PDB file of C-alpha atoms in Angstrom:
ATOM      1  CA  UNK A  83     -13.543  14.433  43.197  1.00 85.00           C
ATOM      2  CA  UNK A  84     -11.667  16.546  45.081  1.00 91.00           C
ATOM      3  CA  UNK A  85      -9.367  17.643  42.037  1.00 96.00           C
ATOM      4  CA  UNK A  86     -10.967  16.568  38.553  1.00 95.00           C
ATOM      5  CA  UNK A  87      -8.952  18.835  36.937  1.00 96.00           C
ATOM      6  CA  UNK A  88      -6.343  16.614  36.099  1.00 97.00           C
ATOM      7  CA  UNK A  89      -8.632  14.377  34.791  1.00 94.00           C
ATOM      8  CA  UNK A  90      -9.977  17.057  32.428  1.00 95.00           C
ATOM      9  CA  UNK A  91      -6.789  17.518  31.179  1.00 97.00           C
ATOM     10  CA  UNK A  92      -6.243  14.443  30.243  1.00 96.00           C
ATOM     11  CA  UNK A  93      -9.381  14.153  28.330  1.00 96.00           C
ATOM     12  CA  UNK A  94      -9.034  17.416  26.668  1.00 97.00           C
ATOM     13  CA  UNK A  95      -5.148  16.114  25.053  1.00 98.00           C
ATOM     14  CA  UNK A  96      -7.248  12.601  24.212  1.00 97.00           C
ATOM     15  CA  UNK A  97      -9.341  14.198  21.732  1.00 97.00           C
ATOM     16  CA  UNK A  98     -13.117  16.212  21.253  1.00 97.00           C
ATOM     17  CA  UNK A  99     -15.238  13.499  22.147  1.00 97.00           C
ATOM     18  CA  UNK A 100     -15.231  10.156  24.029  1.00 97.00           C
ATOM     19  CA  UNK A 101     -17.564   7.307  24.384  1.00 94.00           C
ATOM     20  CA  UNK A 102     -17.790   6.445  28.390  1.00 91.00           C
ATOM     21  CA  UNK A 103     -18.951   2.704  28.389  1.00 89.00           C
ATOM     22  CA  UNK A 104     -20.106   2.614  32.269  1.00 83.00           C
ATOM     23  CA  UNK A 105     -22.766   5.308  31.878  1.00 81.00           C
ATOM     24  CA  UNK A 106     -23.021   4.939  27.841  1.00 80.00           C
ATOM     25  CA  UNK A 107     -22.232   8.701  27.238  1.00 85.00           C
ATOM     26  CA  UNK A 108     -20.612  11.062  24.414  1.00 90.00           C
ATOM     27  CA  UNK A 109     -17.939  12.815  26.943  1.00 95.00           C
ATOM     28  CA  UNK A 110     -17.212  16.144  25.196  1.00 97.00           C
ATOM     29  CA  UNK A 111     -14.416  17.688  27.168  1.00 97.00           C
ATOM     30  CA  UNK A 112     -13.438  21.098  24.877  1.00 97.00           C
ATOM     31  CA  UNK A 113     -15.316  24.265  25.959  1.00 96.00           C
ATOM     32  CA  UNK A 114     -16.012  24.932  22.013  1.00 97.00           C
ATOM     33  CA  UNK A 115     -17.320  22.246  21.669  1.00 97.00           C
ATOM     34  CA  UNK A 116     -19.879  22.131  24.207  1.00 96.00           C
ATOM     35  CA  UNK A 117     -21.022  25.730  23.568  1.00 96.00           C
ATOM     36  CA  UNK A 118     -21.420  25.040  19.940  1.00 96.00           C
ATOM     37  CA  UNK A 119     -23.350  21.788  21.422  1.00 93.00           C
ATOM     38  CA  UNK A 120     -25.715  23.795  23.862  1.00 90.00           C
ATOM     39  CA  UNK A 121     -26.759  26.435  20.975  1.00 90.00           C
ATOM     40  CA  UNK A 122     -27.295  23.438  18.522  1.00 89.00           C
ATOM     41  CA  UNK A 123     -31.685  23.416  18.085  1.00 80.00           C
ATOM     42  CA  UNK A 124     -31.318  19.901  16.646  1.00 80.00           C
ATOM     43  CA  UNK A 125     -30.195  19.067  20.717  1.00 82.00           C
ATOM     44  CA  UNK A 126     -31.997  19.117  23.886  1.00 78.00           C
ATOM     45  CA  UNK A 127     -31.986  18.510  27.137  1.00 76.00           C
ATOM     46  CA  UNK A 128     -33.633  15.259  26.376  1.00 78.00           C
ATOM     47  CA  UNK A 129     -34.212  13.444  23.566  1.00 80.00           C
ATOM     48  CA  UNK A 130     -37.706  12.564  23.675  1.00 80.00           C
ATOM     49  CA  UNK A 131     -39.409  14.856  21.909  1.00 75.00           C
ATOM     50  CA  UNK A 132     -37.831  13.429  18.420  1.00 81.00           C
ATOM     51  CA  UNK A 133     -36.805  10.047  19.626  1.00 86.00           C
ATOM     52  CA  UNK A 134     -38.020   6.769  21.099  1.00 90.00           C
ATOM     53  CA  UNK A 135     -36.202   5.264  23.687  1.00 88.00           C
ATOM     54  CA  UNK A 136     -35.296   2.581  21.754  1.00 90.00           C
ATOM     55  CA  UNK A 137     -34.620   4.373  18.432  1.00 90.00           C
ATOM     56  CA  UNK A 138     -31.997   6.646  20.805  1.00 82.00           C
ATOM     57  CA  UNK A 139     -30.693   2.626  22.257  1.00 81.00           C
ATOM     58  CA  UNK A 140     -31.767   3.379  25.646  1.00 82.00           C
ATOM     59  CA  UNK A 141     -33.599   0.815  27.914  1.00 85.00           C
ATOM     60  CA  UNK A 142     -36.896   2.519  28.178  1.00 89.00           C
ATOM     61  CA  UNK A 143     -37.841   3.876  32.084  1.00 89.00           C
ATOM     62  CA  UNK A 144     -39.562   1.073  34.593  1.00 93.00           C
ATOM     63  CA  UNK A 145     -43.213   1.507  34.606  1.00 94.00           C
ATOM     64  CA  UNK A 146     -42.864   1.457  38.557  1.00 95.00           C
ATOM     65  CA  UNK A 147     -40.759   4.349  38.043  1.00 96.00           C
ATOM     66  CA  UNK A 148     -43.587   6.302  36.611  1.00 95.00           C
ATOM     67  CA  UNK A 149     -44.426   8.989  39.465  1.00 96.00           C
ATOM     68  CA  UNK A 150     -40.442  10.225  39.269  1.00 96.00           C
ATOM     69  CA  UNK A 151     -41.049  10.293  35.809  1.00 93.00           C
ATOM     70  CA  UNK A 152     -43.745  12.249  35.393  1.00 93.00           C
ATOM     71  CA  UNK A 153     -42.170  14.902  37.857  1.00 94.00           C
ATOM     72  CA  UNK A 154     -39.276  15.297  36.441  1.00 92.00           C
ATOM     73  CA  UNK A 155     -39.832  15.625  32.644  1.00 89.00           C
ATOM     74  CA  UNK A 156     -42.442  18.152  33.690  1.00 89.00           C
ATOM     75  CA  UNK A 157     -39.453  20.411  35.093  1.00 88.00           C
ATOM     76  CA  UNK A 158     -38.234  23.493  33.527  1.00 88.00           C
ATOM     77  CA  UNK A 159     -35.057  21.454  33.011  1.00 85.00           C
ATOM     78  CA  UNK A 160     -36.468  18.827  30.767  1.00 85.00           C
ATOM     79  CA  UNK A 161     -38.860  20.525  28.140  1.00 86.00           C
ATOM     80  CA  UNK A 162     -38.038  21.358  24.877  1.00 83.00           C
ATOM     81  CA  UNK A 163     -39.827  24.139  22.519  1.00 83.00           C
ATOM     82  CA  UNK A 164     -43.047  25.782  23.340  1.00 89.00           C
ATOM     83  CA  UNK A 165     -43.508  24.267  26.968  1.00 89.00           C
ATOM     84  CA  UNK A 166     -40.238  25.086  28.013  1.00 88.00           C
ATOM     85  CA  UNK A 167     -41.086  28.817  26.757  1.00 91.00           C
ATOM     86  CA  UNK A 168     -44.145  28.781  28.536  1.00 93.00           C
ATOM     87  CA  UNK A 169     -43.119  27.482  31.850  1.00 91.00           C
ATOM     88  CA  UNK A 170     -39.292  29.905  31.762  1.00 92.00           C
ATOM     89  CA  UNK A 171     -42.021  32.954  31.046  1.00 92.00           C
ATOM     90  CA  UNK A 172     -43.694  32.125  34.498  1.00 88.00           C
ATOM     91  CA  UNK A 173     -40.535  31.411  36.762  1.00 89.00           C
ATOM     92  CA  UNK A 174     -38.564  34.804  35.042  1.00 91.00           C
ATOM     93  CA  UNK A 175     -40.835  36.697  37.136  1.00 86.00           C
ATOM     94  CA  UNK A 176     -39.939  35.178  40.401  1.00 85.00           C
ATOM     95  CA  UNK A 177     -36.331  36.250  39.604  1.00 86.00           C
ATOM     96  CA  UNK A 178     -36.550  40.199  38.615  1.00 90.00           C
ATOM     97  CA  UNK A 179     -34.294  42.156  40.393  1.00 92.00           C
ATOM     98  CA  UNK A 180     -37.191  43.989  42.023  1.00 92.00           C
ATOM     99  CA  UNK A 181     -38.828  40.587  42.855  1.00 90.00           C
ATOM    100  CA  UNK A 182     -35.267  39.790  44.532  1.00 88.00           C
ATOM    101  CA  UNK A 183     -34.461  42.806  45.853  1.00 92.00           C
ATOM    102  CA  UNK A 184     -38.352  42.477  47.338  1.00 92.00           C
ATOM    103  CA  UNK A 185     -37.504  39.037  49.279  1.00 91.00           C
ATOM    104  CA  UNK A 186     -34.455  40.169  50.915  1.00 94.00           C
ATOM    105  CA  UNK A 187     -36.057  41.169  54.135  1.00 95.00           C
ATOM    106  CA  UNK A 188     -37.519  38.016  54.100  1.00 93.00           C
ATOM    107  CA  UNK A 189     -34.607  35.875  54.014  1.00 95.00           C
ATOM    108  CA  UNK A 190     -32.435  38.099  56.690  1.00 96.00           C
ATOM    109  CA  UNK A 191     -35.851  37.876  58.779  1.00 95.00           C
ATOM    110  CA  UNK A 192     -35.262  33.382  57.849  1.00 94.00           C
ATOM    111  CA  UNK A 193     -31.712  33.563  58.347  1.00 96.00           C
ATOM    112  CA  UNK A 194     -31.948  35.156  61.872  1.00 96.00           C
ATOM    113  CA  UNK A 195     -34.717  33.099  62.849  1.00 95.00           C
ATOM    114  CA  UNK A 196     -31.822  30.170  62.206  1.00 95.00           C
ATOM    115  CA  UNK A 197     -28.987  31.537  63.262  1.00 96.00           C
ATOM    116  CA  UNK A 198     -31.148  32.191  66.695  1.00 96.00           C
ATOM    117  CA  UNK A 199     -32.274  28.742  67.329  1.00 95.00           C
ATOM    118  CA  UNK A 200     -28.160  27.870  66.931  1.00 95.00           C
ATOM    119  CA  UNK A 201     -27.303  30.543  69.077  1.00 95.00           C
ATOM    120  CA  UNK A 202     -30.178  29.550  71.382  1.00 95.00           C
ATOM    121  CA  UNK A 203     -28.955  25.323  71.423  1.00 94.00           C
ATOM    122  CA  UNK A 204     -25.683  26.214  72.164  1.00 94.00           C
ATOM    123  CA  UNK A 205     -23.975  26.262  68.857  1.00 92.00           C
ATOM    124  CA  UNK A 206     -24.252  22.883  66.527  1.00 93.00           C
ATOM    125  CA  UNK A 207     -23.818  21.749  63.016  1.00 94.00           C
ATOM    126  CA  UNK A 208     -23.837  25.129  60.724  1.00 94.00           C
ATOM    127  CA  UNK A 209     -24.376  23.497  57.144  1.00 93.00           C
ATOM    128  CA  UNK A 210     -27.206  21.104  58.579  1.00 91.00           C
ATOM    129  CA  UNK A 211     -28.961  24.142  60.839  1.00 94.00           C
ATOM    130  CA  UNK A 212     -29.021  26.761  59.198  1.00 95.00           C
ATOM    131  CA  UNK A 213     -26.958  26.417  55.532  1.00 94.00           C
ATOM    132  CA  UNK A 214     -29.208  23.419  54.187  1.00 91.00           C
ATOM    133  CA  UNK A 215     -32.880  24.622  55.792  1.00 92.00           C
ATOM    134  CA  UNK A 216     -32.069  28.628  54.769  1.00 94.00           C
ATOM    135  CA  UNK A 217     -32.893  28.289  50.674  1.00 93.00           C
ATOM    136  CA  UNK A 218     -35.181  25.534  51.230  1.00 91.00           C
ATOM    137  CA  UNK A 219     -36.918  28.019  53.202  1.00 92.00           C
ATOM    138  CA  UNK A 220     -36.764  30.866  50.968  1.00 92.00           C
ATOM    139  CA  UNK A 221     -38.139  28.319  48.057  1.00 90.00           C
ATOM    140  CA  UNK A 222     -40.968  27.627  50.194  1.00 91.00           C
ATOM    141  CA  UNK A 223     -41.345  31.277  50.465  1.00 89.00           C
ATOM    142  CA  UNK A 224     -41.619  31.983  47.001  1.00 87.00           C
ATOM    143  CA  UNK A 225     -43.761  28.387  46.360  1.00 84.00           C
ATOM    144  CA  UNK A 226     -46.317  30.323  48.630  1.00 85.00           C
ATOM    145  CA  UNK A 227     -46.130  27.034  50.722  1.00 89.00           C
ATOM    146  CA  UNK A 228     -47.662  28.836  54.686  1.00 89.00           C
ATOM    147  CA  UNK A 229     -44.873  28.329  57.098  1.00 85.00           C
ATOM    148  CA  UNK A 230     -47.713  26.262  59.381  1.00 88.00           C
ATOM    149  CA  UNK A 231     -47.475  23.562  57.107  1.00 90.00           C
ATOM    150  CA  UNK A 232     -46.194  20.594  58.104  1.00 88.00           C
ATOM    151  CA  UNK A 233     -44.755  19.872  54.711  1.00 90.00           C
ATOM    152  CA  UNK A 234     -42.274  22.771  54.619  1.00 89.00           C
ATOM    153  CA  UNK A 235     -39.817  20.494  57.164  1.00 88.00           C
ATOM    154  CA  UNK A 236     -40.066  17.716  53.979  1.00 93.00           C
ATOM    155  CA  UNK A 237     -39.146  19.722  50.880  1.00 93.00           C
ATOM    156  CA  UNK A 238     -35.623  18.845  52.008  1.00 92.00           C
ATOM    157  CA  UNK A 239     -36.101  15.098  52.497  1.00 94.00           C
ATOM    158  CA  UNK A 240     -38.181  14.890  49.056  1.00 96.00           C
ATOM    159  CA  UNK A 241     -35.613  17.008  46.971  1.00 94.00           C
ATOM    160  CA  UNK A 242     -32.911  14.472  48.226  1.00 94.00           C
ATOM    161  CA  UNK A 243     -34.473  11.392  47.785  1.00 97.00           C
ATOM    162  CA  UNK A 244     -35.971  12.781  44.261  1.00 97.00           C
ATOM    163  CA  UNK A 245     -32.257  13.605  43.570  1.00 95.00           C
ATOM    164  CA  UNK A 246     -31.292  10.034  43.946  1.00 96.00           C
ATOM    165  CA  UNK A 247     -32.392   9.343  40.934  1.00 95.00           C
ATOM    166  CA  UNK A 248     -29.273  11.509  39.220  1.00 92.00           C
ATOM    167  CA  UNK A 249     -26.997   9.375  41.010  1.00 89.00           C
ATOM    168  CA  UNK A 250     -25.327   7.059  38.070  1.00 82.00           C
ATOM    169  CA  UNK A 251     -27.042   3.614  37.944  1.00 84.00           C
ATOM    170  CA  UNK A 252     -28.957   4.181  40.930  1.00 92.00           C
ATOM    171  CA  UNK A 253     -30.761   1.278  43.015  1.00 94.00           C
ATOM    172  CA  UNK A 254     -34.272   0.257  43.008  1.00 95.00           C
ATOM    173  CA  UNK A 255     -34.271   1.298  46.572  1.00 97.00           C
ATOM    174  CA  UNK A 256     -33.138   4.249  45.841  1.00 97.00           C
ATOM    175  CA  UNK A 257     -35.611   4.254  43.157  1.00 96.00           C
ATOM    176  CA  UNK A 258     -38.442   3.662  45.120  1.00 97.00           C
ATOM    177  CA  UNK A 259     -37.655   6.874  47.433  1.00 97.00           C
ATOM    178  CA  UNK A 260     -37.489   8.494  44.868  1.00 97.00           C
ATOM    179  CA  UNK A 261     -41.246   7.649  43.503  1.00 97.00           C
ATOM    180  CA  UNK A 262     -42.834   7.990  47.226  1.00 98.00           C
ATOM    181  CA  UNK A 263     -41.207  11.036  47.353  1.00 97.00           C
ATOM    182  CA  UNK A 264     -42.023  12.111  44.074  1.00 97.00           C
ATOM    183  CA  UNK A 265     -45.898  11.244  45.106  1.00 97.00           C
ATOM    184  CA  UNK A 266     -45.951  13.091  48.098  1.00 97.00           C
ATOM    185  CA  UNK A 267     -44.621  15.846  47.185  1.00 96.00           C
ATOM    186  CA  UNK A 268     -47.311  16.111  43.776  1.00 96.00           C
ATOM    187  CA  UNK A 269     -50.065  15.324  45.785  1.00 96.00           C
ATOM    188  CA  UNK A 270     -49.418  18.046  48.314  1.00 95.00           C
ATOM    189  CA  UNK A 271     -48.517  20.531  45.400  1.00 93.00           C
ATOM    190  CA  UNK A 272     -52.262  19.849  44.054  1.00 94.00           C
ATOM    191  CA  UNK A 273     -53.960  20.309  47.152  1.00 94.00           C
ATOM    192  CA  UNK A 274     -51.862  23.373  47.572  1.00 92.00           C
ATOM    193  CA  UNK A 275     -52.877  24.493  44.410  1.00 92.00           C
ATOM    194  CA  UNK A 276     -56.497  23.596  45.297  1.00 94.00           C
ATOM    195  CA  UNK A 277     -56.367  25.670  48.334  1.00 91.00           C
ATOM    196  CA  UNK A 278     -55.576  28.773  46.570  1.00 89.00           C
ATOM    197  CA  UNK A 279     -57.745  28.548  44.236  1.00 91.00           C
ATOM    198  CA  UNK A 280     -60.743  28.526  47.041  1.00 91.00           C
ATOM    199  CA  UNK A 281     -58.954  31.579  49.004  1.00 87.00           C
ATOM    200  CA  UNK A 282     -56.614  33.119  46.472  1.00 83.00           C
ATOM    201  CA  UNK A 283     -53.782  35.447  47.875  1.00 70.00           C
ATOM    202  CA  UNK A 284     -54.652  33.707  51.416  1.00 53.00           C
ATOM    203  CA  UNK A 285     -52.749  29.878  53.043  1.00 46.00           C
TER     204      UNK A 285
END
C-alpha cells in the first residue's frame, strides 16, 4: 500500500490485461489501454443497463441489501446515458468558478471556526478536528443542509459506513451499516427536500 508501484510494474511487463481471481476482475494495467477503455460507449460504469446480473456471471445483490442499493446506483457515479446527463447538468453548476470562488468566504469563515475550537482545547488530533469535519462541512454547505441540524455531525459517520460497502468482499455487518446508514441518510434527504419545498430559499 504504501508503494504499489512496484507492483504496477510488474503487471505492466506481464501483459495488457489480467484476470484477478479473488475479486473476479479484468486488471488492465497500461495507461492506453484504460483511456481507450474509459472513452469506449459500449462500457460503463456499470453494467446494468445492458446486462443482467447473471448474463454478466455476477451473484445478483442481497435483497436485504436493497436500501445501499438503491442509493448508490442513483449516484452521479453509477448512471449511464440520459440520467447521468441530466443529473452532471445539475451538479456542474455547484462547481463554476464563480460558484467556487462565491463559497470561499464560507469555508475560511468553517475553517476558522475549527481551527478555533483546536486552538481553544488546547491543541488535539488535526486530521480528525478539523481535516475530516472541514469538507464535510462545506458539502453540507452546498447540500443547503442548516447548520442547526442535528444531522450535519452524521454525514461523516453515514459516508463511512456507506463506504464500507467498496471495501472488497465486505461483511454482512458491514453490510448492514451500510443499509441503516443508507436509510437514514435518504429519509432525512426527503424531509429536507420536503422542507424546502414548504419555505423555499429558507432551513
Amino acid at each position: 500500500m504504501a508503494d504499489p508501484y512496484p507492483a504496477y510494474a510488474a503487471l505492466r511487463a506481464a501483459g495488457r490485461v489480467h484476470w484477478h481471481e479473488p475479486t473476479r476482475q479484468w486488471l488492465v494495467p497500461h495507461h492506453e489501454d484504460v483511456s481507450a477503455l474509459l472513452r469506449d460507449r459500449r462500457l460503463g460504469r456499470t453494467y446494468t443497463h445492458r446486462f443482467t446480473h447473471e448474463e454478466f456471471g455476477r451473484k445478483a445483490p442481497d435483497p436485504a441489501h436493497e436500501p445501499f442499493h438503491t442509493l448508490n446506483d442513483h449516484g452521479l457515479l453509477d448512471l449511464e446515458g440520459a440520467d447521468h446527463a441530466r443529473i452532471r447538468r445539475l451538479v456542474s453548476k455547484a462547481f463554476t468558478p464563480r460558484t467556487v470562488e462565491n463559497l470561499a468566504p464560507t469555508v475560511r469563515r468553517l475553517a476558522a471556526g475549527l481551527v478555533g475550537d483546536l486552538l481553544a482545547a488546547g491543541g488535539g488530533d488535526l486530521q480528525a478536528l478539523v481535516a475530516e469535519p472541514l469538507p464535510v462541512a462545506v458539502i453540507a454547505e452546498m447540500l443547503g443542509i442548516p447548520e442547526e441540524d442535528e444531522e450535519r455531525d452524521r454525514l461523516r459517520p453515514w459516508s463511512a459506513a456507506i463506504c464500507g460497502m467498496f471495501e472488497l468482499n465486505p461483511s454482512e455487518e458491514t453490510a448492514g451499516r451500510a443499509v441503516e446508514a443508507s436509510v437514514a441518510f435518504s429519509d432525512y434527504l426527503r424531509e429536507l427536500i420536503a422542507r424546502r419545498r414548504r419555505a423555499p430559499g429558507r432551513t
